[in-house]
DNA sequence: GTCTATAATCGGATAGAC
DNA sequence: GTCTATCCGATTATAGAC
């Protein structure tokens, strides 16, 4: 891995652990094993490097979700696969985390990857739910767009509850709860 | 409002806007209209002042929720009242926000109010749901503890989605979605 | 491309006058 | 109780040598 690459990966880790405000160029350089000159040669500064890191994390999150949601099975099964995927719960979501960072939200360039990722995810889940409804797997009264938002929010909020409790338990309850509510929407014959 | 009080209130605002890492003693003093000596007279330092601020925000959040959840109506109605209460959505949750702050989570004293608040809230909601089930208002298959976690997570995750989108829309969808799923658990005769 | 040196500003706090 | 002065390290760069 070359220096530029190590700088991006180190930044991704630090943004995940400490957020944008809590991450200094010096910390990035030390973790990447690079000098200051090296960093400022490859990137214009902290925001530029953060942008490269955020874009990559967003793309990674999207690719994982797409793999699970486009797999085989019923709508419920695909959503279950997505929700029950192994996660580093106490570390939180590397993308969702950044929504709490005022400097990220204030910068349109840095916020855009967050907006695109969660926008895409809600749409993708809504499509899965709509398909399930059309195929008769899910109750006709189910609202795909609203329910998709609920599913994504449950995940993101689950991380919040887990970190508050310093335990994965509330995260797992939240997922279990939303899956239970969704299971009640599946038709017996499907 | 005396100086000590203004320091606490200024800290509450800044923790809400910028988090713990992003809030400096200097910024607190300026917003409170107090000098440095004044702040260090009333509080031992930044962590001590933050603790006072976090405790107050947590208590406020709890008191509001208790008011709504202990009101009249069915279990569904009380939860609906709680979820549809007016909120400053794009500002996020002043308590949940802090779960993303590594220095808060790492300090047991600072994390405790978060743990207590969300722990209490999940229990309180679980009690409302269990009561509803016992009274025959809610389906007997509903899991109170898991569903309570889902409801709190939907709120907290809704804030995440709203900030990512710079719009209240995804928050409102998430709430609408969870209320729809919960409404499907209500018994027709109740 | 990468390094070291330098610098202006901020962060978090202490000391002591008033 | 509140103020100003001071301190030391961290932050976020820029300059220029190699």
GROMACS .gro file of C-alpha atoms (C1' of nucleotides) in nm:
model
  416
    1UNK     CA    1   0.000   0.000   0.000
    2UNK     CA    2   0.151   0.333  -0.102
    3UNK     CA    3   0.161   0.644   0.108
    4UNK     CA    4  -0.147   0.805  -0.043
    5UNK     CA    5  -0.346   0.491   0.020
    6UNK     CA    6  -0.225   0.462   0.378
    7UNK     CA    7  -0.324   0.822   0.441
    8UNK     CA    8  -0.679   0.756   0.321
    9UNK     CA    9  -0.715   0.436   0.525
   10UNK     CA   10  -0.577   0.600   0.839
   11UNK     CA   11  -0.820   0.886   0.794
   12UNK     CA   12  -1.110   0.644   0.756
   13UNK     CA   13  -1.019   0.476   1.082
   14UNK     CA   14  -0.980   0.801   1.271
   15UNK     CA   15  -1.302   0.953   1.134
   16UNK     CA   16  -1.479   0.640   1.252
   17UNK     CA   17  -1.323   0.650   1.598
   18UNK     CA   18  -1.309   1.022   1.670
   19UNK     CA   19  -1.508   1.204   1.402
   20UNK     CA   20  -1.393   1.495   1.191
   21UNK     CA   21  -1.349   1.753   1.467
   22UNK     CA   22  -1.159   1.503   1.680
   23UNK     CA   23  -0.917   1.399   1.407
   24UNK     CA   24  -0.598   1.601   1.357
   25UNK     CA   25  -0.367   1.588   1.055
   26UNK     CA   26  -0.088   1.494   1.291
   27UNK     CA   27  -0.277   1.188   1.416
   28UNK     CA   28  -0.346   1.084   1.057
   29UNK     CA   29   0.020   1.117   0.962
   30UNK     CA   30   0.136   0.917   1.261
   31UNK     CA   31  -0.107   0.634   1.197
   32UNK     CA   32  -0.014   0.629   0.828
   33UNK     CA   33   0.355   0.644   0.903
   34UNK     CA   34   0.389   0.951   0.681
   35UNK     CA   35   0.541   1.293   0.735
   36UNK     CA   36   0.360   1.623   0.712
   37UNK     CA   37   0.512   1.711   0.379
   38UNK     CA   38   0.390   1.383   0.241
   39UNK     CA   39   0.033   1.447   0.342
   40UNK     CA   40   0.026   1.799   0.207
   41UNK     CA   41   0.180   1.676  -0.116
   42UNK     CA   42  -0.104   1.427  -0.181
   43UNK     CA   43  -0.392   1.629  -0.039
   44UNK     CA   44  -0.477   1.997  -0.014
   45UNK     CA   45  -0.548   1.968   0.358
   46UNK     CA   46  -0.767   1.801   0.615
   47UNK     CA   47  -1.100   1.858   0.437
   48UNK     CA   48  -0.966   1.725   0.107
   49UNK     CA   49  -0.830   1.410   0.268
   50UNK     CA   50  -1.147   1.363   0.470
   51UNK     CA   51  -1.351   1.385   0.152
   52UNK     CA   52  -1.154   1.101  -0.006
   53UNK     CA   53  -1.197   0.893   0.310
   54UNK     CA   54  -1.570   0.961   0.346
   55UNK     CA   55  -1.639   0.879  -0.019
   56UNK     CA   56  -1.467   0.545   0.017
   57UNK     CA   57  -1.651   0.454   0.339
   58UNK     CA   58  -1.982   0.550   0.182
   59UNK     CA   59  -1.914   0.341  -0.126
   60UNK     CA   60  -1.814   0.044   0.087
   61UNK     CA   61  -2.133   0.066   0.293
   62UNK     CA   62  -2.344   0.085  -0.019
   63UNK     CA   63  -2.172  -0.211  -0.185
   64UNK     CA   64  -2.225  -0.434   0.118
   65UNK     CA   65  -2.595  -0.344   0.142
   66UNK     CA   66  -2.648  -0.394  -0.230
   67UNK     CA   67  -2.495  -0.742  -0.206
   68UNK     CA   68  -2.734  -0.845   0.069
   69UNK     CA   69  -3.048  -0.676  -0.061
   70UNK     CA   70  -3.011  -0.803  -0.416
   71UNK     CA   71  -2.959  -1.164  -0.305
   72UNK     CA   72  -3.212  -1.447  -0.328
   73UNK     CA   73  -3.514  -1.498  -0.103
   74UNK     CA   74  -3.831  -1.316  -0.010
   75UNK     CA   75  -3.836  -0.946   0.076
   76UNK     CA   76  -3.843  -1.034   0.445
   77UNK     CA   77  -3.553  -1.276   0.410
   78UNK     CA   78  -3.334  -1.028   0.227
   79UNK     CA   79  -3.402  -0.759   0.483
   80UNK     CA   80  -3.333  -1.005   0.760
   81UNK     CA   81  -3.001  -1.096   0.598
   82UNK     CA   82  -2.912  -0.729   0.578
   83UNK     CA   83  -3.010  -0.652   0.937
   84UNK     CA   84  -2.845  -0.956   1.089
   85UNK     CA   85  -2.513  -0.913   0.910
   86UNK     CA   86  -2.220  -0.905   1.147
   87UNK     CA   87  -2.133  -0.553   1.254
   88UNK     CA   88  -1.887  -0.383   1.484
   89UNK     CA   89  -2.174  -0.248   1.685
   90UNK     CA   90  -1.990  -0.060   1.958
   91UNK     CA   91  -1.778   0.120   1.701
   92UNK     CA   92  -2.091   0.253   1.539
   93UNK     CA   93  -2.159   0.320   1.173
   94UNK     CA   94  -1.863   0.485   0.999
   95UNK     CA   95  -2.098   0.686   0.780
   96UNK     CA   96  -2.385   0.760   1.019
   97UNK     CA   97  -2.135   0.875   1.279
   98UNK     CA   98  -2.039   1.172   1.067
   99UNK     CA   99  -2.390   1.318   1.071
  100UNK     CA  100  -2.318   1.434   1.425
  101UNK     CA  101  -2.015   1.633   1.313
  102UNK     CA  102  -2.111   1.999   1.265
  103UNK     CA  103  -1.818   2.070   1.032
  104UNK     CA  104  -1.918   1.779   0.807
  105UNK     CA  105  -2.285   1.880   0.794
  106UNK     CA  106  -2.192   2.243   0.730
  107UNK     CA  107  -1.974   2.154   0.429
  108UNK     CA  108  -2.190   2.055   0.128
  109UNK     CA  109  -1.905   1.861  -0.028
  110UNK     CA  110  -1.850   1.650   0.283
  111UNK     CA  111  -2.220   1.604   0.353
  112UNK     CA  112  -2.309   1.488   0.002
  113UNK     CA  113  -2.175   1.132   0.039
  114UNK     CA  114  -2.384   1.091   0.354
  115UNK     CA  115  -2.695   1.219   0.183
  116UNK     CA  116  -2.641   0.997  -0.121
  117UNK     CA  117  -2.569   0.685   0.082
  118UNK     CA  118  -2.870   0.706   0.311
  119UNK     CA  119  -3.093   0.826   0.028
  120UNK     CA  120  -2.990   0.530  -0.183
  121UNK     CA  121  -3.032   0.286   0.106
  122UNK     CA  122  -3.384   0.403   0.185
  123UNK     CA  123  -3.482   0.377  -0.181
  124UNK     CA  124  -3.328   0.035  -0.217
  125UNK     CA  125  -3.512  -0.098   0.088
  126UNK     CA  126  -3.834   0.064  -0.029
  127UNK     CA  127  -3.796  -0.122  -0.359
  128UNK     CA  128  -3.746  -0.453  -0.182
  129UNK     CA  129  -4.056  -0.389   0.029
  130UNK     CA  130  -4.263  -0.279  -0.271
  131UNK     CA  131  -4.162  -0.591  -0.461
  132UNK     CA  132  -4.258  -0.807  -0.163
  133UNK     CA  133  -4.595  -0.640  -0.150
  134UNK     CA  134  -4.655  -0.686  -0.522
  135UNK     CA  135  -4.566  -1.052  -0.498
  136UNK     CA  136  -4.812  -1.097  -0.215
  137UNK     CA  137  -4.541  -1.169   0.041
  138UNK     CA  138  -4.621  -0.861   0.243
  139UNK     CA  139  -4.945  -0.703   0.359
  140UNK     CA  140  -5.098  -0.464   0.108
  141UNK     CA  141  -5.132  -0.197   0.376
  142UNK     CA  142  -4.757  -0.172   0.433
  143UNK     CA  143  -4.600   0.163   0.337
  144UNK     CA  144  -4.269   0.082   0.161
  145UNK     CA  145  -4.114   0.430   0.178
  146UNK     CA  146  -4.196   0.491   0.544
  147UNK     CA  147  -4.103   0.139   0.650
  148UNK     CA  148  -3.771   0.161   0.467
  149UNK     CA  149  -3.688   0.476   0.663
  150UNK     CA  150  -3.785   0.296   0.985
  151UNK     CA  151  -3.552   0.006   0.907
  152UNK     CA  152  -3.252   0.229   0.838
  153UNK     CA  153  -3.332   0.443   1.141
  154UNK     CA  154  -3.354   0.135   1.363
  155UNK     CA  155  -3.002   0.038   1.262
  156UNK     CA  156  -2.860   0.384   1.312
  157UNK     CA  157  -3.043   0.435   1.639
  158UNK     CA  158  -2.939   0.088   1.751
  159UNK     CA  159  -2.579   0.202   1.738
  160UNK     CA  160  -2.668   0.502   1.955
  161UNK     CA  161  -2.834   0.283   2.218
  162UNK     CA  162  -2.547   0.036   2.216
  163UNK     CA  163  -2.287   0.305   2.272
  164UNK     CA  164  -2.491   0.466   2.550
  165UNK     CA  165  -2.515   0.129   2.724
  166UNK     CA  166  -2.160   0.016   2.634
  167UNK     CA  167  -2.330  -0.307   2.531
  168UNK     CA  168  -2.458  -0.463   2.211
  169UNK     CA  169  -2.777  -0.573   2.384
  170UNK     CA  170  -3.001  -0.275   2.302
  171UNK     CA  171  -2.888  -0.289   1.939
  172UNK     CA  172  -2.989  -0.651   1.918
  173UNK     CA  173  -3.324  -0.583   2.084
  174UNK     CA  174  -3.394  -0.302   1.838
  175UNK     CA  175  -3.323  -0.527   1.539
  176UNK     CA  176  -3.525  -0.810   1.689
  177UNK     CA  177  -3.812  -0.569   1.746
  178UNK     CA  178  -3.826  -0.431   1.393
  179UNK     CA  179  -3.796  -0.780   1.245
  180UNK     CA  180  -4.083  -0.895   1.465
  181UNK     CA  181  -4.303  -0.607   1.351
  182UNK     CA  182  -4.211  -0.677   0.990
  183UNK     CA  183  -4.272  -1.051   1.024
  184UNK     CA  184  -4.626  -0.968   1.132
  185UNK     CA  185  -4.671  -0.808   0.789
  186UNK     CA  186  -4.582  -1.125   0.599
  187UNK     CA  187  -4.870  -1.321   0.454
  188UNK     CA  188  -4.909  -1.678   0.586
  189UNK     CA  189  -4.932  -1.836   0.240
  190UNK     CA  190  -4.625  -1.673   0.083
  191UNK     CA  191  -2.972   3.389   3.581
  192UNK     CA  192  -2.645   3.389   3.770
  193UNK     CA  193  -2.304   3.315   3.623
  194UNK     CA  194  -2.294   2.952   3.723
  195UNK     CA  195  -2.633   2.893   3.564
  196UNK     CA  196  -2.533   3.072   3.244
  197UNK     CA  197  -2.222   2.856   3.221
  198UNK     CA  198  -2.428   2.538   3.243
  199UNK     CA  199  -2.682   2.656   2.988
  200UNK     CA  200  -2.413   2.770   2.745
  201UNK     CA  201  -2.242   2.436   2.780
  202UNK     CA  202  -2.567   2.253   2.711
  203UNK     CA  203  -2.614   2.449   2.389
  204UNK     CA  204  -2.258   2.394   2.272
  205UNK     CA  205  -2.258   2.023   2.354
  206UNK     CA  206  -2.575   1.994   2.151
  207UNK     CA  207  -2.433   2.187   1.855
  208UNK     CA  208  -2.072   2.076   1.851
  209UNK     CA  209  -2.031   1.784   2.091
  210UNK     CA  210  -1.778   1.751   2.370
  211UNK     CA  211  -1.462   1.738   2.158
  212UNK     CA  212  -1.580   2.037   1.954
  213UNK     CA  213  -1.658   2.253   2.255
  214UNK     CA  214  -1.380   2.461   2.412
  215UNK     CA  215  -1.385   2.632   2.751
  216UNK     CA  216  -1.324   2.960   2.572
  217UNK     CA  217  -1.637   2.916   2.360
  218UNK     CA  218  -1.840   2.836   2.671
  219UNK     CA  219  -1.713   3.143   2.851
  220UNK     CA  220  -1.786   3.371   2.558
  221UNK     CA  221  -2.141   3.242   2.517
  222UNK     CA  222  -2.203   3.273   2.889
  223UNK     CA  223  -2.049   3.619   2.907
  224UNK     CA  224  -1.812   3.501   3.177
  225UNK     CA  225  -1.436   3.522   3.217
  226UNK     CA  226  -1.199   3.231   3.256
  227UNK     CA  227  -1.150   3.286   3.626
  228UNK     CA  228  -1.524   3.274   3.672
  229UNK     CA  229  -1.558   2.939   3.502
  230UNK     CA  230  -1.270   2.782   3.694
  231UNK     CA  231  -1.412   2.918   4.017
  232UNK     CA  232  -1.747   2.740   3.972
  233UNK     CA  233  -1.621   2.423   3.804
  234UNK     CA  234  -1.307   2.215   3.823
  235UNK     CA  235  -1.267   2.216   3.444
  236UNK     CA  236  -1.428   2.121   3.118
  237UNK     CA  237  -1.526   1.765   3.220
  238UNK     CA  238  -1.684   1.884   3.544
  239UNK     CA  239  -1.888   2.152   3.370
  240UNK     CA  240  -1.988   1.911   3.094
  241UNK     CA  241  -2.110   1.665   3.355
  242UNK     CA  242  -2.342   1.925   3.506
  243UNK     CA  243  -2.472   2.011   3.160
  244UNK     CA  244  -2.524   1.650   3.050
  245UNK     CA  245  -2.706   1.560   3.371
  246UNK     CA  246  -2.947   1.846   3.321
  247UNK     CA  247  -3.015   1.760   2.956
  248UNK     CA  248  -3.072   1.396   3.045
  249UNK     CA  249  -3.312   1.488   3.324
  250UNK     CA  250  -3.503   1.720   3.094
  251UNK     CA  251  -3.539   1.452   2.828
  252UNK     CA  252  -3.662   1.204   3.081
  253UNK     CA  253  -3.916   1.442   3.232
  254UNK     CA  254  -4.067   1.521   2.893
  255UNK     CA  255  -4.098   1.155   2.799
  256UNK     CA  256  -4.248   1.066   3.136
  257UNK     CA  257  -4.513   1.335   3.091
  258UNK     CA  258  -4.622   1.196   2.756
  259UNK     CA  259  -4.597   0.826   2.836
  260UNK     CA  260  -4.784   0.849   3.165
  261UNK     CA  261  -5.071   1.044   3.013
  262UNK     CA  262  -5.421   0.912   2.932
  263UNK     CA  263  -5.509   0.688   2.637
  264UNK     CA  264  -5.425   0.347   2.502
  265UNK     CA  265  -5.068   0.221   2.479
  266UNK     CA  266  -5.065   0.306   2.109
  267UNK     CA  267  -5.201   0.655   2.171
  268UNK     CA  268  -4.945   0.736   2.437
  269UNK     CA  269  -4.659   0.617   2.218
  270UNK     CA  270  -4.800   0.815   1.929
  271UNK     CA  271  -4.814   1.126   2.147
  272UNK     CA  272  -4.454   1.071   2.247
  273UNK     CA  273  -4.330   1.011   1.893
  274UNK     CA  274  -4.521   1.299   1.734
  275UNK     CA  275  -4.417   1.556   1.991
  276UNK     CA  276  -4.259   1.862   1.832
  277UNK     CA  277  -3.882   1.832   1.806
  278UNK     CA  278  -3.592   2.032   1.670
  279UNK     CA  279  -3.516   1.752   1.432
  280UNK     CA  280  -3.221   1.895   1.243
  281UNK     CA  281  -3.047   1.984   1.566
  282UNK     CA  282  -3.064   1.621   1.670
  283UNK     CA  283  -3.108   1.476   2.018
  284UNK     CA  284  -2.902   1.661   2.281
  285UNK     CA  285  -2.844   1.336   2.469
  286UNK     CA  286  -2.813   1.085   2.185
  287UNK     CA  287  -2.566   1.312   2.012
  288UNK     CA  288  -2.312   1.259   2.286
  289UNK     CA  289  -2.293   0.884   2.224
  290UNK     CA  290  -2.080   0.963   1.920
  291UNK     CA  291  -1.825   1.148   2.130
  292UNK     CA  292  -1.531   0.920   2.211
  293UNK     CA  293  -1.425   1.125   2.514
  294UNK     CA  294  -1.776   1.105   2.659
  295UNK     CA  295  -1.807   0.731   2.604
  296UNK     CA  296  -1.460   0.672   2.747
  297UNK     CA  297  -1.541   0.857   3.071
  298UNK     CA  298  -1.771   0.647   3.293
  299UNK     CA  299  -1.892   0.955   3.478
  300UNK     CA  300  -1.995   1.132   3.158
  301UNK     CA  301  -2.142   0.821   2.998
  302UNK     CA  302  -2.358   0.725   3.295
  303UNK     CA  303  -2.633   0.984   3.235
  304UNK     CA  304  -2.665   0.858   2.876
  305UNK     CA  305  -2.688   0.498   2.990
  306UNK     CA  306  -2.944   0.581   3.257
  307UNK     CA  307  -3.160   0.793   3.029
  308UNK     CA  308  -3.186   0.546   2.743
  309UNK     CA  309  -3.213   0.253   2.982
  310UNK     CA  310  -3.501   0.421   3.161
  311UNK     CA  311  -3.670   0.518   2.834
  312UNK     CA  312  -3.659   0.165   2.697
  313UNK     CA  313  -3.798   0.026   3.022
  314UNK     CA  314  -4.071   0.286   3.036
  315UNK     CA  315  -4.181   0.214   2.679
  316UNK     CA  316  -4.164  -0.160   2.743
  317UNK     CA  317  -4.398  -0.112   3.039
  318UNK     CA  318  -4.644   0.084   2.827
  319UNK     CA  319  -4.638  -0.189   2.563
  320UNK     CA  320  -4.672  -0.469   2.819
  321UNK     CA  321  -4.970  -0.292   2.975
  322UNK     CA  322  -5.130  -0.254   2.634
  323UNK     CA  323  -5.082  -0.622   2.569
  324UNK     CA  324  -5.229  -0.721   2.904
  325UNK     CA  325  -5.531  -0.501   2.842
  326UNK     CA  326  -5.587  -0.667   2.507
  327UNK     CA  327  -5.509  -0.350   2.312
  328UNK     CA  328  -5.202  -0.503   2.149
  329UNK     CA  329  -5.135  -0.839   1.988
  330UNK     CA  330  -5.024  -1.106   2.232
  331UNK     CA  331  -4.726  -1.191   2.010
  332UNK     CA  332  -4.571  -0.848   2.048
  333UNK     CA  333  -4.236  -0.839   2.231
  334UNK     CA  334  -4.243  -0.536   2.464
  335UNK     CA  335  -3.870  -0.517   2.539
  336UNK     CA  336  -3.756  -0.556   2.179
  337UNK     CA  337  -4.025  -0.326   2.043
  338UNK     CA  338  -3.939  -0.059   2.298
  339UNK     CA  339  -3.579  -0.065   2.179
  340UNK     CA  340  -3.700  -0.037   1.820
  341UNK     CA  341  -3.909   0.270   1.901
  342UNK     CA  342  -3.623   0.453   2.073
  343UNK     CA  343  -3.384   0.351   1.797
  344UNK     CA  344  -3.621   0.478   1.529
  345UNK     CA  345  -3.620   0.819   1.694
  346UNK     CA  346  -3.244   0.832   1.734
  347UNK     CA  347  -3.181   0.698   1.385
  348UNK     CA  348  -3.439   0.937   1.245
  349UNK     CA  349  -3.221   1.224   1.360
  350UNK     CA  350  -2.925   1.068   1.181
  351UNK     CA  351  -3.119   1.038   0.855
  352UNK     CA  352  -3.253   1.392   0.884
  353UNK     CA  353  -2.908   1.541   0.934
  354UNK     CA  354  -2.763   1.340   0.646
  355UNK     CA  355  -3.040   1.469   0.419
  356UNK     CA  356  -3.049   1.820   0.568
  357UNK     CA  357  -3.424   1.765   0.576
  358UNK     CA  358  -3.685   1.656   0.828
  359UNK     CA  359  -3.849   1.429   0.570
  360UNK     CA  360  -3.665   1.102   0.645
  361UNK     CA  361  -3.726   1.151   1.018
  362UNK     CA  362  -4.097   1.187   0.956
  363UNK     CA  363  -4.102   0.883   0.731
  364UNK     CA  364  -3.925   0.677   0.995
  365UNK     CA  365  -4.178   0.774   1.262
  366UNK     CA  366  -4.468   0.716   1.026
  367UNK     CA  367  -4.327   0.375   0.943
  368UNK     CA  368  -4.286   0.255   1.299
  369UNK     CA  369  -4.631   0.386   1.394
  370UNK     CA  370  -4.777   0.199   1.097
  371UNK     CA  371  -4.610  -0.125   1.202
  372UNK     CA  372  -4.730  -0.073   1.559
  373UNK     CA  373  -5.084   0.012   1.451
  374UNK     CA  374  -5.097  -0.328   1.279
  375UNK     CA  375  -5.044  -0.480   1.623
  376UNK     CA  376  -5.348  -0.313   1.775
  377UNK     CA  377  -5.657  -0.529   1.817
  378UNK     CA  378  -5.967  -0.414   1.624
  379UNK     CA  379  -6.198  -0.433   1.924
  380UNK     CA  380  -5.989  -0.237   2.171
  381DG     C1'  381   0.778   1.264  -0.309
  382DT     C1'  382   0.932   1.311   0.144
  383DC     C1'  383   1.161   1.543   0.520
  384DT     C1'  384   1.247   1.909   0.885
  385DA     C1'  385   1.183   2.380   1.046
  386DT     C1'  386   0.900   2.740   1.148
  387DA     C1'  387   0.476   2.993   1.266
  388DA     C1'  388   0.017   3.167   1.395
  389DT     C1'  389  -0.363   3.027   1.641
  390DC     C1'  390  -0.628   2.753   1.962
  391DG     C1'  391  -0.709   2.447   2.377
  392DG     C1'  392  -0.709   2.379   2.854
  393DA     C1'  393  -0.556   2.529   3.254
  394DT     C1'  394  -0.287   2.792   3.661
  395DA     C1'  395  -0.152   3.223   3.927
  396DG     C1'  396  -0.234   3.599   4.140
  397DA     C1'  397  -0.438   4.079   4.145
  398DC     C1'  398  -0.864   4.309   4.258
  399DG     C1'  399  -1.635   3.590   4.261
  400DT     C1'  400  -1.438   3.781   3.876
  401DC     C1'  401  -1.059   3.959   3.609
  402DT     C1'  402  -0.608   3.964   3.344
  403DA     C1'  403  -0.167   3.760   3.260
  404DT     C1'  404   0.079   3.372   3.156
  405DC     C1'  405   0.199   2.891   3.028
  406DC     C1'  406   0.261   2.480   2.751
  407DG     C1'  407   0.124   2.167   2.423
  408DA     C1'  408  -0.175   2.076   2.010
  409DT     C1'  409  -0.364   2.221   1.570
  410DT     C1'  410  -0.320   2.330   1.095
  411DA     C1'  411  -0.076   2.465   0.811
  412DT     C1'  412   0.362   2.696   0.496
  413DA     C1'  413   0.863   2.708   0.340
  414DG     C1'  414   1.231   2.522   0.172
  415DA     C1'  415   1.599   2.156   0.184
  416DC     C1'  416   1.691   1.692   0.008
   0.00000   0.00000   0.00000
